[in-house]
Coordinates of C-alpha atoms in Angstrom, one line a residue:
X1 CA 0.9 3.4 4.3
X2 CA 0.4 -0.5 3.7
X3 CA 4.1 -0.2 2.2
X4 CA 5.4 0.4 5.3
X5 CA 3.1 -2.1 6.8
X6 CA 4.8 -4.6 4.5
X7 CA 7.9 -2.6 5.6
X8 CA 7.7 -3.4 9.2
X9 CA 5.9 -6.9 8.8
X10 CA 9.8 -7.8 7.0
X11 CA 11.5 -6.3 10.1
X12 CA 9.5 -8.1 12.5
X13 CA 10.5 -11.5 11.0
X14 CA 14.1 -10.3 10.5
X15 CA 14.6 -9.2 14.0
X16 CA 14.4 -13.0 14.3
X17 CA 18.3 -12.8 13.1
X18 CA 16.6 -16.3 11.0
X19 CA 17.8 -16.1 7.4
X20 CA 15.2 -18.6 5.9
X21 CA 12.4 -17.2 8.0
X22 CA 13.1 -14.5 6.1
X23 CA 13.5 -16.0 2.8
X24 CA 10.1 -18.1 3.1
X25 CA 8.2 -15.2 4.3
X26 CA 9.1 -13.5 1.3
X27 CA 7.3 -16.1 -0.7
X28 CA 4.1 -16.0 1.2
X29 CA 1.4 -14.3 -1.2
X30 CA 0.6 -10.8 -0.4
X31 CA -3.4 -10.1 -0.2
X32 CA -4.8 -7.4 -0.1
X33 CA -4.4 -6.1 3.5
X34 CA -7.6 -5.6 4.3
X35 CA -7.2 -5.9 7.8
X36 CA -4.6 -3.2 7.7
X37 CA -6.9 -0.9 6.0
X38 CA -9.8 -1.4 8.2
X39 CA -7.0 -0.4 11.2
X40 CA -6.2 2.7 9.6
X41 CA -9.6 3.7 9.2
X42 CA -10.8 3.6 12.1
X43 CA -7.5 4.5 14.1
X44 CA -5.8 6.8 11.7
X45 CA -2.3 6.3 10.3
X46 CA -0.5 6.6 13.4
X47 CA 3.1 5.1 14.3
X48 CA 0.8 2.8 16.8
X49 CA -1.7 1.7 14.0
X50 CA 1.1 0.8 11.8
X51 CA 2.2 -1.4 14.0
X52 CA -0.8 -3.2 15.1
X53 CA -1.4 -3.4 11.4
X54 CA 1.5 -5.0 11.1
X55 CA 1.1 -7.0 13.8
X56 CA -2.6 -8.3 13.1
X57 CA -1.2 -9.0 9.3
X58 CA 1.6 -10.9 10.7
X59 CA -0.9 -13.4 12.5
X60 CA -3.4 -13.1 9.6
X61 CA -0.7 -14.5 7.4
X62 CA -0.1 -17.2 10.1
X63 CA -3.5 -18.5 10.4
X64 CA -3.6 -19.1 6.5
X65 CA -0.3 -20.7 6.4
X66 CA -2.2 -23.1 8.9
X67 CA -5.5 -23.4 7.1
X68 CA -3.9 -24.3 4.0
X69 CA -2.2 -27.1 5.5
X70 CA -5.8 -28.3 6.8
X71 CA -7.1 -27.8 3.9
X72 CA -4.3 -29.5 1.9
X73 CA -4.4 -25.9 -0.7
X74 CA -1.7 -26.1 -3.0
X75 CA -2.5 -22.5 -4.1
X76 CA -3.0 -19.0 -2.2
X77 CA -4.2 -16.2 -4.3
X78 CA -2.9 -17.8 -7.4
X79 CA 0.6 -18.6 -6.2
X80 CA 2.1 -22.0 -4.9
X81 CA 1.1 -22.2 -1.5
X82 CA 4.0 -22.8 1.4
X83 CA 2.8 -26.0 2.1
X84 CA 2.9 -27.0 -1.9
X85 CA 6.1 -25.8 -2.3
X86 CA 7.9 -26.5 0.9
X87 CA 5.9 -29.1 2.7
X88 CA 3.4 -28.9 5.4
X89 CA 6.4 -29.3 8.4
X90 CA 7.3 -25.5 7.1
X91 CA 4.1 -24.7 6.2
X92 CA 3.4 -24.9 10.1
X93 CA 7.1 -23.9 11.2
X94 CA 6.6 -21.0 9.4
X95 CA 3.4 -19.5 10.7
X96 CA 4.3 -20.2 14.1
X97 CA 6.7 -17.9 13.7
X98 CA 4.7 -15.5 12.7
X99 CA 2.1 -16.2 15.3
X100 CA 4.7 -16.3 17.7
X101 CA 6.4 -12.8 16.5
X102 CA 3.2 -11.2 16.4
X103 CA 2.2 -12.3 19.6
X104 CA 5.2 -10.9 21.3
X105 CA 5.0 -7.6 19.2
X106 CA 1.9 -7.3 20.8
X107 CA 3.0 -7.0 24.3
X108 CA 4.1 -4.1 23.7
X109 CA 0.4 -2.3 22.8
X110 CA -2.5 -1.2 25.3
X111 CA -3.6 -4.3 27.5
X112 CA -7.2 -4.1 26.2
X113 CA -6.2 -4.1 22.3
X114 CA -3.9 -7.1 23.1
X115 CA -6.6 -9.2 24.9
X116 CA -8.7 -8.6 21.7
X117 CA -6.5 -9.8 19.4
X118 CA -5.3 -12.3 21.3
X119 CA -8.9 -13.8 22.2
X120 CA -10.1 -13.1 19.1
X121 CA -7.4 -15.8 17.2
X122 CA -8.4 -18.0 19.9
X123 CA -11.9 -18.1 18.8
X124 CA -10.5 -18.2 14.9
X125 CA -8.6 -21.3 16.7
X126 CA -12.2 -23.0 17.8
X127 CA -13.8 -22.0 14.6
X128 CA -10.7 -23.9 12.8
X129 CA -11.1 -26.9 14.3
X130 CA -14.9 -27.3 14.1
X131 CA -14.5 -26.6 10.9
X132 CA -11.8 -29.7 10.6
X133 CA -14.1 -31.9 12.9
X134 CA -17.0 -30.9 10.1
X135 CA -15.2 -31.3 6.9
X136 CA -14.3 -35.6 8.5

């Protein structure tokens, strides 16, 4: 199942019709997907749990794309992070686009299960930035 989690995650970005989105998403490190697996356990492998899988791995994705720019990383699970590689302009180019696409894949689930995502990068969002106003 996380195959076609990766799968749809690729034809979200591609829906785009944005060749290099494409191309620099296929050099952002793969983890582990834990996130996805937690969503399957405890909503079953449906076509809707895919998706939100997807859809939650998308924006998971983006917010590290971000943090490694705060952090100035130059590595993400052993590989050359965006940033490193590409800059930090398309370090944060590129997970807005996956924020963004992940955002608007999620209009199209349950109300409730989008205000819960939704809210809950917005507190990762706070917790980012006192983290930043910490670390000065």
């Amino acid at each position: 199942m996380l195959a076609k989690v990766e799968m749809l995650m690729l034809e979200m970005v591609a829906s785009l019709g944005d060749a290099r989105s494409v191309e620099l998403f296929h050099k952002v490190p793969k983890g582990k997907r834990l996130r996805a697996k937690l969503i399957f356990k405890i909503a079953g492998q449906s076509e809707e749990a895919l998706k939100l899988a997807a859809i939650v791995e998308l924006i998971h994705a983006a917010s590290l794309l971000h943090d490694d720019v705060i952090d100035d990383a130059f590595t993400r699970r052993g590989e050359a992070s965006i940033n490193a590689t590409y800059g930090n302009k398309t370090a944060i180019m590129l997970g807005d686009i996956l924020y963004s696409k992940g955002f608007s894949e999620l209009t199209f689930m349950p109300k409730e299960v989008a205000y819960s995502i939704s809210h809950s990068v917005a507190l990762l969002s706070v917790g980012e930035l006192l983290d930043v106003e910490l670390a000065a």
